[in-house]
Every structure is written in structure tokens, then in C-alpha cells.
Coordinates of C-alpha atoms in Angstrom, one line a residue:
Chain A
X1 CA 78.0 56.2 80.6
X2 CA 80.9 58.1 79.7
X3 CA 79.0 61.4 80.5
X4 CA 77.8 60.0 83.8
X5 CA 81.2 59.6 84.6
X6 CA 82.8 62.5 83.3
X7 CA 80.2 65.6 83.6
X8 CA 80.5 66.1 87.6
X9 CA 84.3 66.2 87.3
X10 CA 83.8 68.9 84.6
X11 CA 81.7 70.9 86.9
X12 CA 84.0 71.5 89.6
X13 CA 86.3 72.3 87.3
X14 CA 86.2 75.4 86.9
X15 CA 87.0 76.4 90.5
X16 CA 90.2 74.0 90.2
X17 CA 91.2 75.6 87.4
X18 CA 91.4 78.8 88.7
X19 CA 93.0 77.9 91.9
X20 CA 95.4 76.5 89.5
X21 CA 96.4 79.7 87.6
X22 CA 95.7 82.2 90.9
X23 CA 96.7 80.0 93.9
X24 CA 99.2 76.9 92.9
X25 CA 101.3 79.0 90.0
X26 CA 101.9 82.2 91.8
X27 CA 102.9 79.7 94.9
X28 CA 105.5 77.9 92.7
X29 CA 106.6 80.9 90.5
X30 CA 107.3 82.6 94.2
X31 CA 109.4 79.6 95.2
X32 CA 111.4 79.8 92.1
X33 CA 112.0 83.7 92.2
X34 CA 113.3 82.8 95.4
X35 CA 115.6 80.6 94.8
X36 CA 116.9 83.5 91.7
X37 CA 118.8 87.1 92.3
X38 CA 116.3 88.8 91.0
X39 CA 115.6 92.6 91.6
X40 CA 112.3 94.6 90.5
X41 CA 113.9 96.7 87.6
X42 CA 116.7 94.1 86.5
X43 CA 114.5 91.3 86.2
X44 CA 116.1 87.6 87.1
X45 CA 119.7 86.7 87.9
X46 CA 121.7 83.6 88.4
X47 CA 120.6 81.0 90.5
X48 CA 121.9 81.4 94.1
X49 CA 120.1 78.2 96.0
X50 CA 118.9 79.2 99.1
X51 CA 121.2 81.9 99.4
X52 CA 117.8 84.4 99.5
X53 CA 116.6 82.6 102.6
X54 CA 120.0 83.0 104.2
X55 CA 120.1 86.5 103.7
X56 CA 116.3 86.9 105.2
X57 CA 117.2 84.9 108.4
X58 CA 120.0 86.7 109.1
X59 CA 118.2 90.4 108.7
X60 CA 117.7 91.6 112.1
X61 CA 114.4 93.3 110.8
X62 CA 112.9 89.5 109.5
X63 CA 113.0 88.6 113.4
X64 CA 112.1 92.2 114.6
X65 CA 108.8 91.9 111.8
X66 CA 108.2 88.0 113.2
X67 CA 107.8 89.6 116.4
X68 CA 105.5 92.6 115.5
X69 CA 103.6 90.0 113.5
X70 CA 103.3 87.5 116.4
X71 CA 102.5 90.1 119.3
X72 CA 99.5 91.9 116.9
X73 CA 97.7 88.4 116.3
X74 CA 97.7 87.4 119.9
X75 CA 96.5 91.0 120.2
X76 CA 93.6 90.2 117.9
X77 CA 92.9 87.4 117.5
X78 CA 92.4 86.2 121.1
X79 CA 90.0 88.6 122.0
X80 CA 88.5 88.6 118.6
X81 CA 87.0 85.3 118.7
X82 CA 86.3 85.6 122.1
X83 CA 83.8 88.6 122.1
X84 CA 82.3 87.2 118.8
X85 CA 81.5 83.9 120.8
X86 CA 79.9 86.2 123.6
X87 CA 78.4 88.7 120.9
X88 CA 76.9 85.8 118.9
X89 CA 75.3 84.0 122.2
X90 CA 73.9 87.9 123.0
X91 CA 72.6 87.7 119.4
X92 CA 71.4 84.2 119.5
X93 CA 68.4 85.4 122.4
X94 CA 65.3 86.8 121.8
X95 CA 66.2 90.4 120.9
X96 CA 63.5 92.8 120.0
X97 CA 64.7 94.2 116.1
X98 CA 67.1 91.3 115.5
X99 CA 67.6 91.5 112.5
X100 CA 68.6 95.4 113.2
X101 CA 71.3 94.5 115.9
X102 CA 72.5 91.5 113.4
X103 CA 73.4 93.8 110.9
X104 CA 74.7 96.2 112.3
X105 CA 77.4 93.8 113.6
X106 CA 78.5 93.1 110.2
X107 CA 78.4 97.1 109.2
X108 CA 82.6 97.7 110.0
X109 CA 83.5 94.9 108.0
X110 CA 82.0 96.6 105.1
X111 CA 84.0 99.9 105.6
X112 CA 87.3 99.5 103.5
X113 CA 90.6 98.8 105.6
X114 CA 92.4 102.1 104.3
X115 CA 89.4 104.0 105.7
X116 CA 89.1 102.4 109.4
X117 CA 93.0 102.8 109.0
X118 CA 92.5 106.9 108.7
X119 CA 89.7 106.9 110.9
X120 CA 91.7 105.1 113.6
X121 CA 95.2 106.7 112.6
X122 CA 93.2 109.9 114.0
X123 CA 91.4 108.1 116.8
X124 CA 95.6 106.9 118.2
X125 CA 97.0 110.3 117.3
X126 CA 99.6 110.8 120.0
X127 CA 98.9 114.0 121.0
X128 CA 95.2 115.5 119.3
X129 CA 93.8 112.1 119.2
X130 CA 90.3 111.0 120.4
X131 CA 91.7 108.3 122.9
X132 CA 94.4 110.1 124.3
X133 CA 92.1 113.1 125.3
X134 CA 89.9 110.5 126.9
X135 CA 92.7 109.1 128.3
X136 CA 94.0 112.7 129.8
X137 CA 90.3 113.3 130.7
X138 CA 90.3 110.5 133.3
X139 CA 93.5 111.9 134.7
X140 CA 95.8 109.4 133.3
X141 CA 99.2 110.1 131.4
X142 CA 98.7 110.0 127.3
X143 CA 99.7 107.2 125.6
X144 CA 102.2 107.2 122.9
X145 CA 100.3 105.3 120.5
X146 CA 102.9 106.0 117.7
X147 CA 105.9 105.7 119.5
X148 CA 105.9 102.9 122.0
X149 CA 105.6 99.0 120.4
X150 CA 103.3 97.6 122.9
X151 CA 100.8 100.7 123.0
X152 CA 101.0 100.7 118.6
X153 CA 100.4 96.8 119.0
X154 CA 97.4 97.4 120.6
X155 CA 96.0 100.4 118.5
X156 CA 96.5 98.1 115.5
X157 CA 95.3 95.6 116.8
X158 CA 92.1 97.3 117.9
X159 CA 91.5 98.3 114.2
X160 CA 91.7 94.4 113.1
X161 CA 89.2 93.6 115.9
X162 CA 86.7 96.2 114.9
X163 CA 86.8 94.7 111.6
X164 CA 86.3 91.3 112.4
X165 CA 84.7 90.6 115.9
X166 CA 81.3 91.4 114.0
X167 CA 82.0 88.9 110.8
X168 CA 83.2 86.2 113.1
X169 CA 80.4 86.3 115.7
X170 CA 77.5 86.3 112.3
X171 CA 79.6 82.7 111.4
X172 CA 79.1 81.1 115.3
X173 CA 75.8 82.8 114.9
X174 CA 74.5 80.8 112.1
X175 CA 76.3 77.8 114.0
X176 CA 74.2 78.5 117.3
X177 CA 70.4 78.6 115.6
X178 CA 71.4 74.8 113.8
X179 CA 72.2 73.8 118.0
X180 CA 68.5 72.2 118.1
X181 CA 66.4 73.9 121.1
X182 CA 65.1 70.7 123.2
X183 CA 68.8 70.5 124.0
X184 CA 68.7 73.9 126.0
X185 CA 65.2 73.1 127.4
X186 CA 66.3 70.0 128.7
X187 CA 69.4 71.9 130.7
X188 CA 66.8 74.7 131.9
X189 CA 64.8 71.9 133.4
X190 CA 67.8 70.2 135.0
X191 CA 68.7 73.7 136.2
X192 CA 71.4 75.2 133.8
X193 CA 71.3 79.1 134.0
X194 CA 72.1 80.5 131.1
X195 CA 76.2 80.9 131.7
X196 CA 76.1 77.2 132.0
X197 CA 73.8 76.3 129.2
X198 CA 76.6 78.8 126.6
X199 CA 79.4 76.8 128.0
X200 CA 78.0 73.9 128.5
X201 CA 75.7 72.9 125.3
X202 CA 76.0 76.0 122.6
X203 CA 80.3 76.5 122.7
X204 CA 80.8 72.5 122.7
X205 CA 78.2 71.7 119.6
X206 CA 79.6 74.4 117.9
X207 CA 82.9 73.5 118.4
X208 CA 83.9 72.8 114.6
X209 CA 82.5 76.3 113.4
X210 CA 84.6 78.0 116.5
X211 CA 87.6 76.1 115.2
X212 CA 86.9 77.4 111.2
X213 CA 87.0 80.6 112.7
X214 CA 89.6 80.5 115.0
X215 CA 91.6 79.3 112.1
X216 CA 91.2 81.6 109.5
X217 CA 91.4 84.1 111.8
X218 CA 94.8 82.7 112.2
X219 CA 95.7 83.2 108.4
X220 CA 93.9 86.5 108.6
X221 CA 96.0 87.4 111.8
X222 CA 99.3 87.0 110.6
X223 CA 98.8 88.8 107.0
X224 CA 98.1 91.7 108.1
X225 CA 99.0 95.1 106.7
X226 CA 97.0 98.0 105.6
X227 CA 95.9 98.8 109.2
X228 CA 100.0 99.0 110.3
X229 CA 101.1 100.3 106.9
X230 CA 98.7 102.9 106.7
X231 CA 99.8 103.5 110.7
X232 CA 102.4 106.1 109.4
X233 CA 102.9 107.9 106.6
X234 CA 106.2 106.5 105.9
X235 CA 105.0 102.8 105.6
X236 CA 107.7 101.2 107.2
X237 CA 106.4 100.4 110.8
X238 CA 107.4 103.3 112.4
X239 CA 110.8 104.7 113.3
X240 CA 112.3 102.2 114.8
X241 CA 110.2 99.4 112.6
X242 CA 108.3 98.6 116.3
X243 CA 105.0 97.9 114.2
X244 CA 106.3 96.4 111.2
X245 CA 104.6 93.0 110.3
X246 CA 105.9 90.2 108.0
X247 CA 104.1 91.4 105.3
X248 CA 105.0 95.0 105.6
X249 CA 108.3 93.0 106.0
X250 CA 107.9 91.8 102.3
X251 CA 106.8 94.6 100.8
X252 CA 110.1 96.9 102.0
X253 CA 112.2 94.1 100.6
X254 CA 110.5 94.2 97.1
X255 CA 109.2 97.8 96.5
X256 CA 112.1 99.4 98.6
X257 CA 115.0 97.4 98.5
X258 CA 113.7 96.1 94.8
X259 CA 115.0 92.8 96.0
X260 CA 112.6 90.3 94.9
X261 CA 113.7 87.4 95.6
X262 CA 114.8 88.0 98.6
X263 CA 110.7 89.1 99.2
X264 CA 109.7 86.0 97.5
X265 CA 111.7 84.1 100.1
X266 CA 109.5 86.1 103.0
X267 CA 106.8 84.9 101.3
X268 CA 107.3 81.3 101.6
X269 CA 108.8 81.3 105.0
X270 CA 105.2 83.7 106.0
X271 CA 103.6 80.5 104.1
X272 CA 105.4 77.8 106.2
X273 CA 104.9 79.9 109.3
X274 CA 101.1 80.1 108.6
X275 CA 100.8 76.4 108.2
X276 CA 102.5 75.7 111.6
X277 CA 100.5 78.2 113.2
X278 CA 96.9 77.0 111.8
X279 CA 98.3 73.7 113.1
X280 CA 98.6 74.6 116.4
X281 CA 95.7 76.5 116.6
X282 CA 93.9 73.7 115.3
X283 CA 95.8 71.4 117.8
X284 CA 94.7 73.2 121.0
X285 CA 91.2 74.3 119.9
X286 CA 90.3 70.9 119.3
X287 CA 92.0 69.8 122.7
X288 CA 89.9 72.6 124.8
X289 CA 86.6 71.6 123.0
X290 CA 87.2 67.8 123.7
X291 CA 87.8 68.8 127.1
X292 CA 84.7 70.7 127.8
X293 CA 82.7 68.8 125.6
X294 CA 83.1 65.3 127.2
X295 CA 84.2 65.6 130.3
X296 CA 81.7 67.8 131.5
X297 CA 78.5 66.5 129.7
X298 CA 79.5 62.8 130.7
X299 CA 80.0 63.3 134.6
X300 CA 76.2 63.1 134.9
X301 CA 75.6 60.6 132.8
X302 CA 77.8 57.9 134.7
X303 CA 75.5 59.3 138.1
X304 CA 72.8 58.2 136.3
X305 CA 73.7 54.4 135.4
X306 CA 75.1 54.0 138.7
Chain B
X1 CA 126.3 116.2 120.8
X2 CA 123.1 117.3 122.0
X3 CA 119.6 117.1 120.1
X4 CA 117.4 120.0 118.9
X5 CA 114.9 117.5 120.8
X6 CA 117.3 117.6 124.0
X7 CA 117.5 121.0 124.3
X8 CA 113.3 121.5 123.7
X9 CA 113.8 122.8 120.1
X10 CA 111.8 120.2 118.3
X11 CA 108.2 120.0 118.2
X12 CA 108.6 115.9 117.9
X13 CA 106.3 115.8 115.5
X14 CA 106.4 113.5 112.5
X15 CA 106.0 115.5 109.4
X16 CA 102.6 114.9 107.2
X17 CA 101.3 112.9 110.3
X18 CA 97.1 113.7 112.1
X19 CA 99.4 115.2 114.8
X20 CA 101.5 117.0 112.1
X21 CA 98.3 118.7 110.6
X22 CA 95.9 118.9 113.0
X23 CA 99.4 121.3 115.3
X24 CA 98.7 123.7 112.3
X25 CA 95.3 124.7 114.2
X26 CA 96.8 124.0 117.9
X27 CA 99.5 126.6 117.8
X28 CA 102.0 123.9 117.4
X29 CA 104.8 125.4 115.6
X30 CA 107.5 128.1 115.8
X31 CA 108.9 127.8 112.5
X32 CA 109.1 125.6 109.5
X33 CA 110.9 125.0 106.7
X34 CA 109.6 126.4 103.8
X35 CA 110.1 125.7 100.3
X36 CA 107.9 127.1 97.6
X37 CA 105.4 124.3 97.6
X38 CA 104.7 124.6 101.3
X39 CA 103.4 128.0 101.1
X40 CA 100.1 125.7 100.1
X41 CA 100.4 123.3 102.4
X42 CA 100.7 125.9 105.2
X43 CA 97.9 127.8 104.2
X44 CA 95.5 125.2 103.7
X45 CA 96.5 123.0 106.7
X46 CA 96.9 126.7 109.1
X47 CA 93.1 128.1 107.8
X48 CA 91.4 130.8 109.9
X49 CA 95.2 131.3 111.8
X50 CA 96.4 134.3 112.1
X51 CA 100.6 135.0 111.8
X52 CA 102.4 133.0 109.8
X53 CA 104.8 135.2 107.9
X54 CA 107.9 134.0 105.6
X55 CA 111.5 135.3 106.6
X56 CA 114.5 135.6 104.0
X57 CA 116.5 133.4 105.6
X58 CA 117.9 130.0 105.5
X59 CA 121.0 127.8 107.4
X60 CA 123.9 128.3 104.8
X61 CA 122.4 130.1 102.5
X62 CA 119.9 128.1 100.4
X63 CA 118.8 124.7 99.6
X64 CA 116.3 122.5 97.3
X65 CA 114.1 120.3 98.9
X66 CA 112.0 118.7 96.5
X67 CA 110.5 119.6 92.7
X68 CA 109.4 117.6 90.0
X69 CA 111.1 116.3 87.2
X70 CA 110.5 115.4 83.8
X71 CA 111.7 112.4 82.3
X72 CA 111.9 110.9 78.9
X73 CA 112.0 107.0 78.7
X74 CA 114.5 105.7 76.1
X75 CA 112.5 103.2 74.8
X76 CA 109.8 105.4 73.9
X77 CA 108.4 105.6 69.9
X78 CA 109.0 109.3 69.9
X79 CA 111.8 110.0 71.9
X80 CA 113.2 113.7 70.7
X81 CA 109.8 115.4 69.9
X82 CA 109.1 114.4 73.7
X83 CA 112.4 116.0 74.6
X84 CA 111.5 119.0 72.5
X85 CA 108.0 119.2 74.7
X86 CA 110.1 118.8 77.9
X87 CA 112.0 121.5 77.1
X88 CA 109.2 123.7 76.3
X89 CA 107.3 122.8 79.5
X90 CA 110.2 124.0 81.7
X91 CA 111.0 126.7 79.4
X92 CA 111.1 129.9 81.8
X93 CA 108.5 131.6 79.8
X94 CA 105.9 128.8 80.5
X95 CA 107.1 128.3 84.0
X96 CA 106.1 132.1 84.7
X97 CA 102.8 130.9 83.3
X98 CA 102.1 128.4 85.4
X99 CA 103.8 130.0 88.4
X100 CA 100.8 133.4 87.9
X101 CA 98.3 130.1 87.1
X102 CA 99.2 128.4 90.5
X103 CA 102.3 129.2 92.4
X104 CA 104.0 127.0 91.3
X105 CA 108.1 128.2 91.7
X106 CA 110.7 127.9 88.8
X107 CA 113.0 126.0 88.5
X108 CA 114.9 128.0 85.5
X109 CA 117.6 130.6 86.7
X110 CA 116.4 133.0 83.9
X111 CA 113.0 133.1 85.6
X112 CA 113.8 134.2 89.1
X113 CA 114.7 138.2 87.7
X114 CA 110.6 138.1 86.2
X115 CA 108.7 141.0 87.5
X116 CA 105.6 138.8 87.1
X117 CA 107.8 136.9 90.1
X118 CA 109.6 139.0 92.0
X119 CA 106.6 141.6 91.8
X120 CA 104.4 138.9 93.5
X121 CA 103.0 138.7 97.1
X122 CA 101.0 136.6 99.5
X123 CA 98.9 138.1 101.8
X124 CA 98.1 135.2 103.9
X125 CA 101.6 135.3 104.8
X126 CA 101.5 139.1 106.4
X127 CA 101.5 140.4 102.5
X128 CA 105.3 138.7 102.5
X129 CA 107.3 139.4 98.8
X130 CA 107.2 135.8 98.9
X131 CA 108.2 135.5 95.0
X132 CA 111.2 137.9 95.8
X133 CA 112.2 135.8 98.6
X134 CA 112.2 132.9 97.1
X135 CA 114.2 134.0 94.4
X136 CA 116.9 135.1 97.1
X137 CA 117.1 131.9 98.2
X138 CA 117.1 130.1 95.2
X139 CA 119.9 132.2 94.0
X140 CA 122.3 131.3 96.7
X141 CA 122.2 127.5 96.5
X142 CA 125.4 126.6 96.0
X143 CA 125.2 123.4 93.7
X144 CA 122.7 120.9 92.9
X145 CA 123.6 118.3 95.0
X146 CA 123.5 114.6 92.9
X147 CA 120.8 111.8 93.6
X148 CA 121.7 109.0 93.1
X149 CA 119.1 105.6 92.6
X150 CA 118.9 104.7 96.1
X151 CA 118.4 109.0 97.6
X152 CA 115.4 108.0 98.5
X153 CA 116.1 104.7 100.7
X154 CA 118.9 106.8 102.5
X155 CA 116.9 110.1 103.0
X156 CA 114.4 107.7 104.7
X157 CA 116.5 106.0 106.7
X158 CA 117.9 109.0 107.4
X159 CA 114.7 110.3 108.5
X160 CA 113.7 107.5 110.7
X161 CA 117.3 108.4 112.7
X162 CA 116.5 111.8 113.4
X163 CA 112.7 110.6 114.4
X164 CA 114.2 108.3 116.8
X165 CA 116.5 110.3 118.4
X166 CA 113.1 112.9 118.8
X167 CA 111.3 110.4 120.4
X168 CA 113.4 109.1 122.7
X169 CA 114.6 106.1 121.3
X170 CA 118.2 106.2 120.9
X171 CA 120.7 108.9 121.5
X172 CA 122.2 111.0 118.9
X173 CA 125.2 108.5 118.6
X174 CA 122.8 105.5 118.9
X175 CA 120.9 106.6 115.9
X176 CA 123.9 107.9 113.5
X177 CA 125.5 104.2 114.4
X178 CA 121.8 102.4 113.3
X179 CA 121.7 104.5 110.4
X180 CA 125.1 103.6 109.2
X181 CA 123.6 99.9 109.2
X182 CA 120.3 101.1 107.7
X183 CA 122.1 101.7 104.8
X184 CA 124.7 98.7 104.6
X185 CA 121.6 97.0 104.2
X186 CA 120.4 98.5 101.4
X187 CA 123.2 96.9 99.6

């Protein structure tokens, strides 16, 4: 009886266990650093309240790095979940070598971040670069991908998308095939074209796999930092910081400054800022799929019982 | 004040950058500063080009950018015989050693008179009596200037200034004024 009860506890153990000593005590530890002076060599201090925080919301750079952080997510993440939805439904037709095109989606994601952060650093160099001699090519003025915050924004940002437009668009892939095929034949008959059957029937029965991806790519978005800290060889965002992110952020204030507490109170404030953001995302995706799944797919319906 | 940028002296390139490296093959440069250790740097980065040449000259006389150090943690089981190999290491007979092994230039005073140094040449730098030369220069820095913990923090900041003033960014004033701040912040 008792090992009825007891076993199926002890088997997911194991995965709260580790959470526990990996996830929930670094979490807490970090909260309590925070709340400490505590530099890397010296070790902890006295206990200054939330004196850490106050310093960190008055830094011009936490605001300058919130922006950064902010402007590179909309960067990527927007159009990164978009093409993946449009890349999947191009994946989800009868392709000839399928399983060819479907992996070779996924192949960036398995190159390591440091190495698509050369590769690219290369690709955006301001004056020898790849882009910037297409760019001259066409007769237009080179960009200063190094210098100017909107034009390093979007070079960074194009590194995260290459990364992950492929993973994300396998995941609403795998959602797609489960959308059962009747559903579509039934819309060909009533004369959907195939625009109108994606929106219509494959984006709104997918609709909780779109929001899993749009929000871990969310979480994803706003952690970044090898693609911007490998951007430069100085690692701090650029000159005037006009790339520097809110991790980069933290990592300045404890490897740098060897302030970590005041880094341990970045950390927590990246933490609540993550949670509010998921929320959101979570908030409006949910909203837009309502809207396009009901509203839409129940017009014809009330024709028909009239 | 005016810029070496505003009067068209600077390459505005960020040192160590793909721009940086790949000007070595471009024709990007006019002149560099050259410490011992960049003779390497310049000749690997600069393959195949043709000029380069090393001139015995230098803005006040002479400076020291760089090095290595060796250091000796107090806590350590065996702290004197490490001091003892430290001081062998960067003894100026075993510096002469490893300068004939791999160019690498001494740090010890009694080392810049060697013949095995001063004799020395490179010939992708036009045949330059670079190990002469380099003694010169060595021999008039005035004083070692002192670093203290946070050199580093400041040189970067310090850095960043100048690169923002290069690219536009700020003025010279602008720049001097955010690097003052730069470094309040560093506490």
C-alpha cells in the first residue's frame, strides 16, 4: 500500500531534486548576495538592505542595458517566430526530400554561439565586411554596423535569428502534422486556398505550441549575450555601451567592477523583468489566438443555423 | 582641442577588431605603435606585404606597453623556492635564451647591451636592427609608471573615450567629461 503510494513520488524525484540544488538555491543564494556588500576577491560584507538595488537603478548604464536588451528582442524575437510559423507551414507540404530540407533547418542551431558570433562579427565588419560590400555593391552608403545602436541591434539580432528561426519552426512543425487532415480537406472543399487554410485552421489549433514558443523565446530573448559580447573585442557593448544587454550588464558589474552583489541584484531584477515580460507575451498571444480562432471559424457557423 | 580623428590622422579602427586585421592586407595603415611583441603580430596579420619597416623613434622618448609578469601567491606551500625560480626565469641570461628561442624582448636592463640582442635583425621588417632599436627605446623610458588594482578598468575606459571621439560620437571635451564619470563609477 505504502509502496503504491510512495514509489511514483520517488520517481520524479530526482528531477525535483536537482532543480532544487541547480535552480531554487542559486535563486535564493543570489537574492541573499544581494542584499550583502560583497565583492569577487573580498568575499561578503555587511548587510546593506536593498542598498545594491538602489545603486543599480540609479546607474545610467542599468537603463542604457534595459534598452539594448529591450530593442534586440523585439529585433528577434518578432520576426523569429514569425518566419518559423511561415517556414514550418512551407515544411509541413508535400516537399520532395523532406526530411533533407527539415534538417537542414535545425543545422545553425547546432553550430556553437561563439562561432556564428565570429562568423557574423566578420559578416558586419564595418568596413571589409561581407554585408557592407553587398551593401556598397548596390550603390548604397555602408553601414556602421559597429558604431551605430540601431544598425548593431539589428546585426545581433540577425545572429539570434539564425540560430533559432530553424529550432522554433521544427516545434510548430511537429504541432502542424498532430492538426488532423479532414480538417483542411473540408476547408479546400468549402474553398479555402491555402493562405486561408494556414490562418485559418493550422495557426489557431496550434495556438498553444505558438504560445510555448513565443514564450521561451521571450526568456531566451532577453538573456542574451555571447552574440553581443563576442560583438567586440572589448566585451563591453561597444564604445559608447550602445549594444550592451542586461546580461552583459551583469557580467561588467561582477567580473569588472568585482561587485557582486551589486550583479546579484541585476540578476534578480533581469528575473522579475523576465516574469513580467513572459506575462505579457503570454497575455497578448493568447488574446490574438482567441481572436482569430473564434471569431473567424464561428461567423459561418451562425449562417448555417439561421 | 582637435582630434587626430578630426584632422584625418586616425585610421578609426578599433585595435584587434576583423576590420583591425583584415586593414593589415588592405593597405590600411601608415604607422603603428610598436612594441616588441607586435613585431609578431604585424608580421603574421601583414603576410605576403611588402614595406613595413621599424623606425627608432617614439613621442617622449620611450614607453612600456604591456609584458608579462610573474607572480608568487602568498599562500602558496612553497613560497621562496618559487621566488627563487622567478628570479631565475627573468634572470637576463635566460631572457637572452628565450629572446634567440622566440623573440621574445627583455625585460632586464643588463640584457639590452647582449650582442646576441643588439646584434639581431628582422628581415621582414626591411632587415631593421630591430633588437638594437628596441634597446634604444627601452633605455630611455623614464620610470616605470605604477599600476595600481583597478589600471585596467581605467585604461579601458579610457579606451572607449578615445574610440568615441574616433567615431563620431562625442567631441574631444564630451568624451574626457564621460570618462571622468566612467571612472567615478568604478568606485
Amino acid at each position: 500500500m505504502l509502496d503504491a503510494k510512495v514509489s511514483p513520488y520517488l520517481f520524479v524525484s530526482p528531477f525535483f531534486v536537482l532543480f532544487l540544488v541547480v535552480g531554487m538555491f542559486p535563486l535564493g543564494y543570489t537574492a541573499w548576495v544581494s542584499v550583502h556588500q560583497w565583492g569577487l576577491l573580498s568575499g561578503q560584507g555587511d548587510f546593506t538592505g536593498l542598498e545594491n538595488y538602489r545603486r543599480v537603478l540609479e546607474d545610467r548604464y542599468f537603463w542604457n542595458a534595459l534598452r539594448n536588451t529591450i530593442s534586440i528582442f523585439l529585433l528577434s524575437s518578432i520576426p523569429q517566430v514569425l518566419i518559423a510559423l511561415a517556414l514550418a507551414g512551407l515544411l509541413d507540404t508535400q516537399l520532395r526530400a523532406r526530411t533533407l530540407w527539415r534538417m537542414s533547418v535545425l543545422l545553425p542551431f547546432v553550430v556553437a554561439p561563439a562561432a556564428v558570433a565570429l562568423i557574423f562579427g566578420n559578416v558586419f565588419g564595418d568596413r571589409y565586411g561581407l554585408a557592407n560590400e553587398v551593401i556598397t555593391w548596390i550603390g548604397l552608403e555602408p553601414i556602421r554596423w559597429h558604431v551605430d545602436t540601431l544598425a548593431s541591434h539589428v546585426a545581433i539580432a540577425s545572429m539570434v535569428n539564425w540560430r533559432w528561426t530553424g529550432y522554433n519552426a521544427l516545434i510548430l512543425l511537429a504541432a502542424m502534422q498532430a492538426v488532423p487532415r479532414d480538417v483542411y480537406e473540408s476547408a479546400a472543399l468549402d474553398g479555402a486556398g491555402r493562405i486561408r487554410q494556414f490562418t485559418s485552421i493550422t495557426v489557431p489549433m496550434i495556438r498553444p505550441t505558438v504560445i510555448f514558443v513565443i514564450i521561451t523565446s521571450t526568456i531566451g530573448g532577453l538573456q542574451i549575450f555571447a552574440e553581443p559580447r563576442l560583438f567586440d573585442t572589448q566585451g563591453l557593448g561597444g564604445s559608447d555601451r550602445q549594444y550592451q544587454t542586461l546580461t552583459m550588464y551583469l557580467w561588467e558589474l561582477g567580473w569588472r567592477v568585482r561587485d557582486l552583489g551589486m550583479a546579484s541584484a541585476v540578476a534578480w531584477l533581469l528575473f522579475l523583468i523576465i516574469v513580467v515580460f513572459a506575462l505579457v507575451s503570454l497575455l497578448v498571444s493568447r488574446r490574438a489566438g482567441t481572436l482569430k480562432g473564434h471569431h473567424r471559424r464561428s461567423a459561418p457557423l451562425k449562417g448555417a443555423r439561421r | 582641442m582637435t582630434s587626430l580623428s578630426e584632422e584625418g590622422l586616425s585610421t578609426n579602427l578599433v585595435q584587434w577588431s576583423e576590420d583591425w586585421t583584415a586593414s593589415f592586407q588592405n593597405d590600411g595603415f601608415a604607422t603603428m605603435a610598436c612594441p616588441g611583441w607586435m613585431l609578431g603580430v604585424i608580421e603574421g596579420n601583414a603576410d605576403g606585404v611588402e614595406g613595413w619597416d621599424i623606425a627608432n623613434v617614439f613621442p617622449g622618448g620611450g614607453g612600456n606597453w604591456g609584458g608579462s609578469y610573474l607572480t608568487v601567491p602568498a599562500q602558496g606551500d612553497n613560497v621562496e623556492e618559487a621566488q627563487e625560480l622567478a628570479k631565475w626565469l627573468t634572470a637576463p641570461e635566460q631572457q637572452i635564451k628565450a629572446f634567440e628561442a622566440k623573440g621574445t624582448f627583455p625585460s632586464q636592463v643588463d640584457a639590452l647591451t647582449d650582442p646576441a640582442l643588439t646584434g639581431s635583425t628582422n628581415e621582414f621588417f626591411n632587415g631593421a636592427p630591430t633588437g638594437q632599436i628596441l634597446a634604444d627605446r627601452a633605455e630611455a623610458v623614464p620610470f616605470i609608471a605604477h599600476k595600481g588594482p583597478k589600471f585596467a578598468d581605467i585604461n579601458t575606459a579610457f579606451q572607449q573615450a578615445i574610440q568615441r571621439v574616433d567615431e563620431g560620437k562625442e567631441s574631444a571635451d564630451e568624451a574626457w567629461d564621460s570618462f571622468l564619470a566612467d571612472v567615478e563609477r568604478l568606485g
